[in-house]
Coordinates of N, CA, C and O in Angstrom, one line a residue:
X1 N -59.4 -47.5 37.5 CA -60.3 -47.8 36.4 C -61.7 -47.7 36.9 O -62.1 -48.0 38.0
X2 N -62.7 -47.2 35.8 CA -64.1 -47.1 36.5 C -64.9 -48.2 36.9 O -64.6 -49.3 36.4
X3 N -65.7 -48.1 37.7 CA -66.5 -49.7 37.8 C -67.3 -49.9 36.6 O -67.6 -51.1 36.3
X4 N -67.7 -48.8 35.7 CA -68.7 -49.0 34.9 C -68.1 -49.9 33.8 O -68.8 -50.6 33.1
X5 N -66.6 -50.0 33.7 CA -65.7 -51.2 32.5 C -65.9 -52.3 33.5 O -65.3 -52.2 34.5
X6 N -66.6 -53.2 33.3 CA -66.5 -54.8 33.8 C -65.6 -55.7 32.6 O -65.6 -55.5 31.4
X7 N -64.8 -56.6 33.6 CA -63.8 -57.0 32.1 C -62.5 -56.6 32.2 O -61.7 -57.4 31.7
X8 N -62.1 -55.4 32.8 CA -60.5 -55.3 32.7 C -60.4 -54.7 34.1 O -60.9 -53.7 34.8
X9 N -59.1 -56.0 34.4 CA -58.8 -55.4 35.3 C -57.2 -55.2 35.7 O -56.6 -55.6 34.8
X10 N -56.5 -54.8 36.5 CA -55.2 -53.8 36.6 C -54.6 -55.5 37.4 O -55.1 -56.4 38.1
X11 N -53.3 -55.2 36.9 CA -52.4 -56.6 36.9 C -51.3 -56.0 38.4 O -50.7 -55.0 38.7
X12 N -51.5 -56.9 39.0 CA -50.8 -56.5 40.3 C -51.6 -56.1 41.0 O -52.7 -55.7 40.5
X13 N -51.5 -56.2 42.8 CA -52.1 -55.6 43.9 C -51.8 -54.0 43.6 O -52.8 -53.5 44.1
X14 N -51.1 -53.3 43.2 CA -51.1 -52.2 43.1 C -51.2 -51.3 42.2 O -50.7 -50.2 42.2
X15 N -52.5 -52.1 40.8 CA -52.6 -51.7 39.7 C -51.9 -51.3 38.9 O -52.3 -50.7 38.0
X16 N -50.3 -51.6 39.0 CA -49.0 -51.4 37.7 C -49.6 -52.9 37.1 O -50.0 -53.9 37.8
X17 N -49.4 -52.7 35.5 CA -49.5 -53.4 34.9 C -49.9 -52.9 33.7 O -50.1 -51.7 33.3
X18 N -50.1 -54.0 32.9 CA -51.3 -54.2 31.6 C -52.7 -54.2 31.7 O -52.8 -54.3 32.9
X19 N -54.0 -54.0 31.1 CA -54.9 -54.3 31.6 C -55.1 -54.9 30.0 O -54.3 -54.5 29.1
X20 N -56.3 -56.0 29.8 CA -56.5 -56.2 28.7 C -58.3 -56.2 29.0 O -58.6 -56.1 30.2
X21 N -59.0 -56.3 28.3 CA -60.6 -56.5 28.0 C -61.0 -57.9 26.6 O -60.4 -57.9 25.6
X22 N -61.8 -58.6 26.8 CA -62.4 -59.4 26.0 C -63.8 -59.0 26.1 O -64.5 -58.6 27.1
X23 N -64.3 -59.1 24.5 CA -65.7 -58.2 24.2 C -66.0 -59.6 23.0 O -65.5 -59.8 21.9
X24 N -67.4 -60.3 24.0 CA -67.8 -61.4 23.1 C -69.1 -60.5 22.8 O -70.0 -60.1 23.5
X25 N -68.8 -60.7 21.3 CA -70.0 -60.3 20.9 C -71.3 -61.4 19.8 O -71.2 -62.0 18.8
X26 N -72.4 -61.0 20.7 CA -73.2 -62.5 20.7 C -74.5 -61.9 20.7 O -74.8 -61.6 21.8
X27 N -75.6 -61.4 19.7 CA -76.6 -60.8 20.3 C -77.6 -62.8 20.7 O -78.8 -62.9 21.0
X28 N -76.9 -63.8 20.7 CA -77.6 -65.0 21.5 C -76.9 -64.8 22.6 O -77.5 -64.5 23.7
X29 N -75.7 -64.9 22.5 CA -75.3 -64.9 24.3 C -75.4 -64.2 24.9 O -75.4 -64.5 26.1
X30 N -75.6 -63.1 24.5 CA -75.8 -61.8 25.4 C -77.5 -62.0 25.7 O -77.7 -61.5 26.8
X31 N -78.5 -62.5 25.2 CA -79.3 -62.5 25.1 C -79.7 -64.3 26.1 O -80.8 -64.8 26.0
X32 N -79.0 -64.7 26.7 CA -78.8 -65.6 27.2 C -79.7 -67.1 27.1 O -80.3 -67.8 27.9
X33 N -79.5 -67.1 25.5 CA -79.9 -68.3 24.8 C -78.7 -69.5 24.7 O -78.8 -70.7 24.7
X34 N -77.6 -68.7 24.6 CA -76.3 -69.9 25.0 C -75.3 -69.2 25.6 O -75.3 -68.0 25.8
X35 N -74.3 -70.2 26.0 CA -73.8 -70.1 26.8 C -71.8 -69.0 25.6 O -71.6 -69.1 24.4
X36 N -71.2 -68.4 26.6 CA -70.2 -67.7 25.9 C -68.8 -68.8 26.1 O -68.1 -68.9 27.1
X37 N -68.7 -69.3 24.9 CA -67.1 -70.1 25.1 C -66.2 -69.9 24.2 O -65.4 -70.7 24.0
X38 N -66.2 -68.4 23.5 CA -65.0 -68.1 22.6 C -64.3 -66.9 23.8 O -63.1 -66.8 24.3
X39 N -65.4 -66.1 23.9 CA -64.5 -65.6 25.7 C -63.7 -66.1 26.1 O -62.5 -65.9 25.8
X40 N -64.1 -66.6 26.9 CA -63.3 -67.5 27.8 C -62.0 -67.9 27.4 O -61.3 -68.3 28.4
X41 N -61.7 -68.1 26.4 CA -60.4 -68.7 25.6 C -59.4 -67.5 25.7 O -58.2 -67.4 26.1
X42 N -60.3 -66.8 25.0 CA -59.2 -65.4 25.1 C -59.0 -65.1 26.0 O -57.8 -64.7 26.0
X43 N -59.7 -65.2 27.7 CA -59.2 -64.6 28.5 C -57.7 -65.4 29.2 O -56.7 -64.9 29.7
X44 N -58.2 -66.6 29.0 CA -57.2 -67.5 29.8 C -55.9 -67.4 29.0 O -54.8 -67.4 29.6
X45 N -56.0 -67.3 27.7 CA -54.5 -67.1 26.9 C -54.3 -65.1 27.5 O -53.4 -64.5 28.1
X46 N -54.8 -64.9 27.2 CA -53.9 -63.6 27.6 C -53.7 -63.5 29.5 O -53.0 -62.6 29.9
X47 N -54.0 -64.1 30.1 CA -54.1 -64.1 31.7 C -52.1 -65.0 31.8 O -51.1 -64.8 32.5
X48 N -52.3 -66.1 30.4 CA -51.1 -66.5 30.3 C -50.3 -65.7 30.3 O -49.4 -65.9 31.1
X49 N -50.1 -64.3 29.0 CA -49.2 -64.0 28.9 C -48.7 -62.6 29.8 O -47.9 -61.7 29.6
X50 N -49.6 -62.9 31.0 CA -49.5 -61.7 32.4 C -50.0 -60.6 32.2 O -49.6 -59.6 32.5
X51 N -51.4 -60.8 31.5 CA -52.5 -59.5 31.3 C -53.0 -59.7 32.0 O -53.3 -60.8 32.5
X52 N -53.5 -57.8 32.7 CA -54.7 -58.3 33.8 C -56.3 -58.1 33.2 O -56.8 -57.1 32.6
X53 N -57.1 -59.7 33.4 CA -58.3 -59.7 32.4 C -58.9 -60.2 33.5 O -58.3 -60.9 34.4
X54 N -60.5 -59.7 33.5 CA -61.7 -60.8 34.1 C -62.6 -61.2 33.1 O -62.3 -60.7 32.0
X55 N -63.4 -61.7 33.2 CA -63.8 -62.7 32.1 C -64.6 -61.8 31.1 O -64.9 -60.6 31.4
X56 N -64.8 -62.1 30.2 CA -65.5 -60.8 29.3 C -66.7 -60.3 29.2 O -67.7 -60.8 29.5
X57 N -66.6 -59.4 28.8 CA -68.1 -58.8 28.6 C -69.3 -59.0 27.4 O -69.3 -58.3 26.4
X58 N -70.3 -59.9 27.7 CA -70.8 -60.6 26.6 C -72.2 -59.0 26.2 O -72.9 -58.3 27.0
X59 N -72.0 -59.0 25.0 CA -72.4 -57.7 24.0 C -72.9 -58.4 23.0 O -72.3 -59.4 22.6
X60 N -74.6 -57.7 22.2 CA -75.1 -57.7 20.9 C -74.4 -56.7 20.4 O -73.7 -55.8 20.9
X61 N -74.7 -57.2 19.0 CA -73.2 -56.5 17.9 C -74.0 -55.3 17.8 O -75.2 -55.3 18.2
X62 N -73.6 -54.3 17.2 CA -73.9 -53.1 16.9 C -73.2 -52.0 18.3 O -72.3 -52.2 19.0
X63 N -74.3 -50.8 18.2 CA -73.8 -49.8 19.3 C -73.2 -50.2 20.6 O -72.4 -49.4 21.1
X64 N -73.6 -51.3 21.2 CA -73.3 -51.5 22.1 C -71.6 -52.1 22.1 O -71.0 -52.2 23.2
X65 N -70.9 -52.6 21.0 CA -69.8 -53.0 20.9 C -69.2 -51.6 20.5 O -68.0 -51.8 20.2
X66 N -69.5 -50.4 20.3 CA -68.8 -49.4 20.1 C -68.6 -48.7 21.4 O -67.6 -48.1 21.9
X67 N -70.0 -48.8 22.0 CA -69.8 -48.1 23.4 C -68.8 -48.8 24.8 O -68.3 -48.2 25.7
X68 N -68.8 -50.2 24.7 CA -67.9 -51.0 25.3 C -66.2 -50.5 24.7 O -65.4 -50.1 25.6
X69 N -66.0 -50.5 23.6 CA -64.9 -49.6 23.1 C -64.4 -48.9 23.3 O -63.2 -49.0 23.5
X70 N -64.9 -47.9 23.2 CA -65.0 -46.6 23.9 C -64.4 -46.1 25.1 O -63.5 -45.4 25.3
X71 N -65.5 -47.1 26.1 CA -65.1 -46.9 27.6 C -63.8 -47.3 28.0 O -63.1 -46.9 29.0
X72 N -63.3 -48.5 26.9 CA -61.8 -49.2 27.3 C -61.0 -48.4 26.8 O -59.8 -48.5 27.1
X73 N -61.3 -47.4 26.0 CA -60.2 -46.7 25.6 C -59.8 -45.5 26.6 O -58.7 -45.1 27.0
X74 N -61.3 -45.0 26.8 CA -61.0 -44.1 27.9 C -60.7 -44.2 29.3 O -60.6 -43.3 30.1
X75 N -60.7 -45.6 29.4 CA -60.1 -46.1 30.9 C -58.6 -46.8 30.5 O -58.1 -47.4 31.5
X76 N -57.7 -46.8 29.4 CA -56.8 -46.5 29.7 C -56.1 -48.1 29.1 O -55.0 -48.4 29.0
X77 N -57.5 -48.9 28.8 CA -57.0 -50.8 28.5 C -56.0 -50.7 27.6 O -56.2 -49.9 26.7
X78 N -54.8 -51.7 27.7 CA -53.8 -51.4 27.0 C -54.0 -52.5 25.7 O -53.1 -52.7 24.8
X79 N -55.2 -53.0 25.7 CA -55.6 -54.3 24.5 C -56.9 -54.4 24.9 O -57.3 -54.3 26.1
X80 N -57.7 -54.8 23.7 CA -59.4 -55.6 23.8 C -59.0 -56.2 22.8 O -58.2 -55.9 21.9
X81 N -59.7 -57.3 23.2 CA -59.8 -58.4 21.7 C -61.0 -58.5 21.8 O -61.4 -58.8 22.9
X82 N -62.0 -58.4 20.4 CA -62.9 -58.6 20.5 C -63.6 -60.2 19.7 O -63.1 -60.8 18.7
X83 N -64.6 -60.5 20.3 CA -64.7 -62.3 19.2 C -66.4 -62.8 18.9 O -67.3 -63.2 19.7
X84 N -66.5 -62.5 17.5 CA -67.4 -62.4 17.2 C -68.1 -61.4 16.3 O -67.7 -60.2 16.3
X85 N -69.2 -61.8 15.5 CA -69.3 -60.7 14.6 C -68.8 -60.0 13.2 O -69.0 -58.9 12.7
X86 N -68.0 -61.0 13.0 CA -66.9 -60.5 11.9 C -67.4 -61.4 10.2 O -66.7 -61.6 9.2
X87 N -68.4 -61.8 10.5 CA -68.4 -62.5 9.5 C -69.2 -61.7 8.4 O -69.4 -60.5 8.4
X88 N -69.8 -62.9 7.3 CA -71.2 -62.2 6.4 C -72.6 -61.6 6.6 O -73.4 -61.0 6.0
X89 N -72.6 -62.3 8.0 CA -74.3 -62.4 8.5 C -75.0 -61.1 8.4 O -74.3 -60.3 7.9
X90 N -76.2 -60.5 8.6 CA -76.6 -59.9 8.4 C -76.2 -58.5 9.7 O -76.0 -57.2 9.7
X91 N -76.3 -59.5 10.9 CA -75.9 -58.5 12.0 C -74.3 -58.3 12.3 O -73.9 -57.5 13.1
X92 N -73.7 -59.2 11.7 CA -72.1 -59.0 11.8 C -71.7 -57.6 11.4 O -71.7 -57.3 10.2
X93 N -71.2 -56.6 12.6 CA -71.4 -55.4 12.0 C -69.9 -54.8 12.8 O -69.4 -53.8 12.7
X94 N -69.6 -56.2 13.8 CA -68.1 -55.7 14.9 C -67.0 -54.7 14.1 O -66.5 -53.7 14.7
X95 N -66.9 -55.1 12.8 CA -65.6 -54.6 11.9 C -65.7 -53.1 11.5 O -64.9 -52.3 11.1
X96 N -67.1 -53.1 11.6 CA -67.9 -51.9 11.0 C -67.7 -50.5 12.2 O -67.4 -49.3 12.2
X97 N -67.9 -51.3 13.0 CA -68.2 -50.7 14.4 C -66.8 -50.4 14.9 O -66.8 -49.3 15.3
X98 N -65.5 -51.2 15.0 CA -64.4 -51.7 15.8 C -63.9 -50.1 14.7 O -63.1 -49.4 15.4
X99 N -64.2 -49.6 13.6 CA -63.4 -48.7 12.6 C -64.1 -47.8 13.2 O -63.6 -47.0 12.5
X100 N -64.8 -47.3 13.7 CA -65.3 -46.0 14.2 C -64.6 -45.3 15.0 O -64.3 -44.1 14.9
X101 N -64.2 -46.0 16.0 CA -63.1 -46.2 17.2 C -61.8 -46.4 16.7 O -61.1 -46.6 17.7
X102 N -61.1 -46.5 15.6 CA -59.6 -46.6 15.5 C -59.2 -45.8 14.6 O -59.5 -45.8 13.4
X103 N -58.4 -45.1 15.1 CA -57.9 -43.8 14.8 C -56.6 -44.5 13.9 O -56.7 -44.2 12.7
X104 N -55.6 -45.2 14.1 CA -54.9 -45.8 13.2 C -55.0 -47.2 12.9 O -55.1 -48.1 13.8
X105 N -55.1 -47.4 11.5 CA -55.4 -48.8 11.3 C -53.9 -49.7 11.1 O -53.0 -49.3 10.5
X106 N -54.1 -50.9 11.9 CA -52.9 -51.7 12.2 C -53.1 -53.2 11.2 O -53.3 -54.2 11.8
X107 N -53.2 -53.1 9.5 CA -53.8 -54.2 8.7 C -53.2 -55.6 8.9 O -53.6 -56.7 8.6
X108 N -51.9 -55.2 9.6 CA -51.1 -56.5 9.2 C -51.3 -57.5 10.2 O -50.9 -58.6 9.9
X109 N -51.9 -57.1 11.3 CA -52.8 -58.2 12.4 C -53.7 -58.8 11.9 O -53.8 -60.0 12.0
X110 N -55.0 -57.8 11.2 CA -55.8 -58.7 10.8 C -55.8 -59.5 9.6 O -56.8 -60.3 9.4
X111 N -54.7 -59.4 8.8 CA -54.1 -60.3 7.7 C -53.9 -60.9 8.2 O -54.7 -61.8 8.3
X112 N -52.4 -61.2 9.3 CA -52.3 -62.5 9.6 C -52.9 -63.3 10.3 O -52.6 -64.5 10.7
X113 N -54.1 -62.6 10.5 CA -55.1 -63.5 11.4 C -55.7 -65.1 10.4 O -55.9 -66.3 10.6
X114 N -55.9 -63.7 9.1 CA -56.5 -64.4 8.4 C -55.6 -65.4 7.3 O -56.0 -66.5 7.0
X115 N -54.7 -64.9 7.0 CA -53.5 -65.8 6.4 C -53.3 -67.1 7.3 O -52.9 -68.1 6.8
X116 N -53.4 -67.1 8.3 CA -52.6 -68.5 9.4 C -53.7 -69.3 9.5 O -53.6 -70.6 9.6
X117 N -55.2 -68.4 9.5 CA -56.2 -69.6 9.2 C -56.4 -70.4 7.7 O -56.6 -71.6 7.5
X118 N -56.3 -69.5 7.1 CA -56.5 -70.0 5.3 C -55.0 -71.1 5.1 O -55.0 -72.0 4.3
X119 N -53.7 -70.8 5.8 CA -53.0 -71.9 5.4 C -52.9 -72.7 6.6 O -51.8 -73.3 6.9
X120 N -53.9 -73.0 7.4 CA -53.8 -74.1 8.1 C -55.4 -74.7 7.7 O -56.2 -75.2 8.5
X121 N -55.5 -74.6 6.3 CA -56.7 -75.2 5.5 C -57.9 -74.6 6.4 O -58.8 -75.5 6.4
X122 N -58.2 -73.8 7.0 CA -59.7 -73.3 7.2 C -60.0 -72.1 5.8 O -59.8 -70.9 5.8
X123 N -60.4 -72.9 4.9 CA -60.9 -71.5 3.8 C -61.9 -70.8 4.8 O -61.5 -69.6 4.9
X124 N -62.8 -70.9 5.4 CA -63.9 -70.1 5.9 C -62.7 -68.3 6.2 O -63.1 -67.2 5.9
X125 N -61.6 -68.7 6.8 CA -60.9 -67.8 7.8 C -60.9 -66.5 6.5 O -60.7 -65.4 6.9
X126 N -61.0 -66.6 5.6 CA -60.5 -65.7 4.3 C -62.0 -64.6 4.5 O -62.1 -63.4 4.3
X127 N -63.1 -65.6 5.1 CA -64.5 -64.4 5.2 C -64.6 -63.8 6.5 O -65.7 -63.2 6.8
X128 N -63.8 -63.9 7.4 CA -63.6 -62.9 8.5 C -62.9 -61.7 8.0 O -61.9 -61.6 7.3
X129 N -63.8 -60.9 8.6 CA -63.8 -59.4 7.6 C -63.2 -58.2 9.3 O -63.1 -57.0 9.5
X130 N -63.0 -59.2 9.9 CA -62.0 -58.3 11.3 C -61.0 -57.3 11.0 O -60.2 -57.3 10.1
X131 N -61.1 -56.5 11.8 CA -60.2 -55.4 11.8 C -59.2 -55.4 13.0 O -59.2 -56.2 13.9
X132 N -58.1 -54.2 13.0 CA -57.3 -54.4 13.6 C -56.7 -52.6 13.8 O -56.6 -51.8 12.9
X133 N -56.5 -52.5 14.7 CA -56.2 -51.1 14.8 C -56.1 -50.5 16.7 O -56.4 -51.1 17.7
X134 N -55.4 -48.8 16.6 CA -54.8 -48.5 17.8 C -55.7 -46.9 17.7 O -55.6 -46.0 16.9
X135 N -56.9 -47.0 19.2 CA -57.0 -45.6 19.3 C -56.5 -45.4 20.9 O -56.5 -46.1 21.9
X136 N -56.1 -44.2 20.6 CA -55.1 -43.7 22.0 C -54.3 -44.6 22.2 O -53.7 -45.1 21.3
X137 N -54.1 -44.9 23.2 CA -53.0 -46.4 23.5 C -53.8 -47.5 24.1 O -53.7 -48.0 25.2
X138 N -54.9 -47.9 22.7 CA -55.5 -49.2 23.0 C -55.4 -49.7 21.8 O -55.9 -49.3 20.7
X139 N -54.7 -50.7 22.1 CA -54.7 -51.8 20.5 C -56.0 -52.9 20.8 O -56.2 -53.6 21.8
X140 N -56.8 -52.8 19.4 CA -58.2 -53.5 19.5 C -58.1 -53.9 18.0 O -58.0 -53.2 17.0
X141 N -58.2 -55.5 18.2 CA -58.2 -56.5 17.7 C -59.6 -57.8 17.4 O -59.8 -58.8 17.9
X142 N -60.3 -57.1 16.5 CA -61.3 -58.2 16.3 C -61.0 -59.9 15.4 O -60.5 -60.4 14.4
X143 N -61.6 -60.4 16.4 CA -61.0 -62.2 16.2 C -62.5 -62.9 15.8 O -63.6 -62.6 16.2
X144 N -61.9 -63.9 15.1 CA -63.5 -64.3 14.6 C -64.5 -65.2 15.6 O -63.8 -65.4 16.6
X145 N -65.1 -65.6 15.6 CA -66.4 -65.9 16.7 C -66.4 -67.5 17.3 O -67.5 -68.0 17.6
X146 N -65.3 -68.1 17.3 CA -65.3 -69.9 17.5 C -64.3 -69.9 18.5 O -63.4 -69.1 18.6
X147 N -64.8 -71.2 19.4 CA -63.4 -71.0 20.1 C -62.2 -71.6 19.8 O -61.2 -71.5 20.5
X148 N -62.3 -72.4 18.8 CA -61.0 -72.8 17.6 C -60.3 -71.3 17.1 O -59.1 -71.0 17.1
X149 N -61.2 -70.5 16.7 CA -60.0 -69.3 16.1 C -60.0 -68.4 16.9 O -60.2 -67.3 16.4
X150 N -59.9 -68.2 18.5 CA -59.8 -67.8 19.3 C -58.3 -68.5 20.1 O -57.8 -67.9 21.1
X151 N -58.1 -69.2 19.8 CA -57.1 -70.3 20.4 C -56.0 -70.0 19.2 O -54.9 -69.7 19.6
X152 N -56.3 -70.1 18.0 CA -55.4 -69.8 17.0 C -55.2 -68.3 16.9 O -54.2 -68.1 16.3
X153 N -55.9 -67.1 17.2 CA -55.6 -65.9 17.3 C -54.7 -65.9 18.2 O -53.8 -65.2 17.8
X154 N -54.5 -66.5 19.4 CA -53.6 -66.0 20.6 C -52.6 -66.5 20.4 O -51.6 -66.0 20.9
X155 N -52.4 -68.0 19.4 CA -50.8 -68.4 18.9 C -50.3 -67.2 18.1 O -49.3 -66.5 18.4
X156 N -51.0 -66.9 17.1 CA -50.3 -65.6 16.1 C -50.2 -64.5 16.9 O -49.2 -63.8 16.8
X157 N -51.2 -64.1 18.0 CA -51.0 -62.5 18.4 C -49.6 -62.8 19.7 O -48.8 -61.9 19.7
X158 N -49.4 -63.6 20.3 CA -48.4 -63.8 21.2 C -47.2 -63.5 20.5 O -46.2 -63.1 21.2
X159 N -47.2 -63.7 19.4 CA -46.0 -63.4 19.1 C -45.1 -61.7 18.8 O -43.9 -61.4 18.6
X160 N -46.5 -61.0 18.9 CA -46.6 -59.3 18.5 C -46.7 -58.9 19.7 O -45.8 -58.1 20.0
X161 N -47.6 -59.1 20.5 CA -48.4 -58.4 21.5 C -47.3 -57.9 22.3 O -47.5 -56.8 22.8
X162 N -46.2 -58.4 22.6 CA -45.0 -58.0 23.9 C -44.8 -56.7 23.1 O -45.2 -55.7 23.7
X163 N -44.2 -56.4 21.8 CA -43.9 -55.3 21.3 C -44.6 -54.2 21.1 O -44.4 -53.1 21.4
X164 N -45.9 -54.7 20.4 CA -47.1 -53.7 20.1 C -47.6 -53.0 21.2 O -47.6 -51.8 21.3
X165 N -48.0 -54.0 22.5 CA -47.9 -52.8 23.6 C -47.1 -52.3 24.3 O -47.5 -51.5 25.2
X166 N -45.6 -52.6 23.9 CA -44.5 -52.1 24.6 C -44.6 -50.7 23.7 O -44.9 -49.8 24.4
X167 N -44.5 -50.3 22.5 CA -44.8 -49.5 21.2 C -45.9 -48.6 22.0 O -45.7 -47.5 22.4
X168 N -46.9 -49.2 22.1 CA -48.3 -48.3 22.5 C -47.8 -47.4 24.2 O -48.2 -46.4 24.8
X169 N -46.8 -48.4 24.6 CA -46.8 -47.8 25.8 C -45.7 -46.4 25.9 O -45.4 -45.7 26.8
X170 N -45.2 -46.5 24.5 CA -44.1 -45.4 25.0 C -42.5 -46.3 24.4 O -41.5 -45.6 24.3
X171 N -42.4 -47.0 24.2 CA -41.3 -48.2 24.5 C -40.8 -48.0 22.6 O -41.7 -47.6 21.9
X172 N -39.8 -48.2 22.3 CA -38.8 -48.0 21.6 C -38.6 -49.8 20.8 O -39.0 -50.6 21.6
X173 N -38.1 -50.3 19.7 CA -38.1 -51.3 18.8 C -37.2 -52.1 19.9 O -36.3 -51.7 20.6
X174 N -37.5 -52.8 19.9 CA -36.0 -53.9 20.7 C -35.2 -53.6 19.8 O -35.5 -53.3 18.7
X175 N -34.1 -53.7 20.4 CA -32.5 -53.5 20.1 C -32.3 -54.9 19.2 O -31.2 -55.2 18.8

């Protein structure tokens, strides 16, 4: 993988593996007025489920979350989750951006993102306007920006993720 992707890295001493990427996007954190703690969440749940991740790559929303995209696709990441950006605000533009880059759209991730927050009483989760989708064999998943629904993204995506990248990899329905 190139050095220029910081963020994903190859699972095993001998790079067989998964690779995943986390892409916090923050034009304050990135801008280093606060500190990044919806990252971090993601990375440690997916490190759980035997992805190879280093901690994420903190990004202002716009171009620069398409060009981070981009590069993970063309180096091969077999997942990015991105967190942040997905809302009303003026600069929340991740969803806007994350569809430029996804060649097929995968809706039923980012419904249940939002369905499991709205019935576990967060109405807010209904205005996360995230997307969800596969270009080449990178499934890229935008999650909303707290590190409460970052923690609740990785209970609902754990339960997909073994098949979806088994699917992206070549891999056939479980029997």
């Amino acid at each position: 993988m190139p050095d220029a992707l910081p963020g994903a890295a190859p699972v095993g001493p001998d790079g067989a593996g998964l690779r995943a990427l986390v892409v916090t996007v923050s034009d304050r954190a990135s801008a280093g007025v606060y500190e990044d703690r919806s990252g971090p969440v993601l990375v440690e749940g997916l490190r759980a489920l035997g992805l190879g991740v280093d901690d994420p790559v903190v990004v202002p929303d716009g171009a620069p979350v398409e060009e981070v995209l981009r590069a993970a696709v063309a180096a091969g990441v077999a997942l990015v989750l991105t967190t942040g950006g997905t809302g009303l605000g003026p600069r929340d533009l991740t969803p806007e951006v994350t569809a430029r880059v996804v060649e097929r759209s995968v809706p039923g991730v980012a419904e249940a993102l939002r369905a499991d927050a709205v019935a576990r009483g967060v109405a807010a989760g209904m205005l996360s306007r995230g997307v969800a989708g596969v270009a080449g064999r990178t499934l890229l998943v935008n999650v909303a920006g707290s590190p409460g629904a970052c923690r609740d993204a990785l209970r609902v995506l754990t339960r997909v993720l073994p098949h979806a990248l088994g699917q992206l990899g070549g891999g056939d329905h479980p029997g």
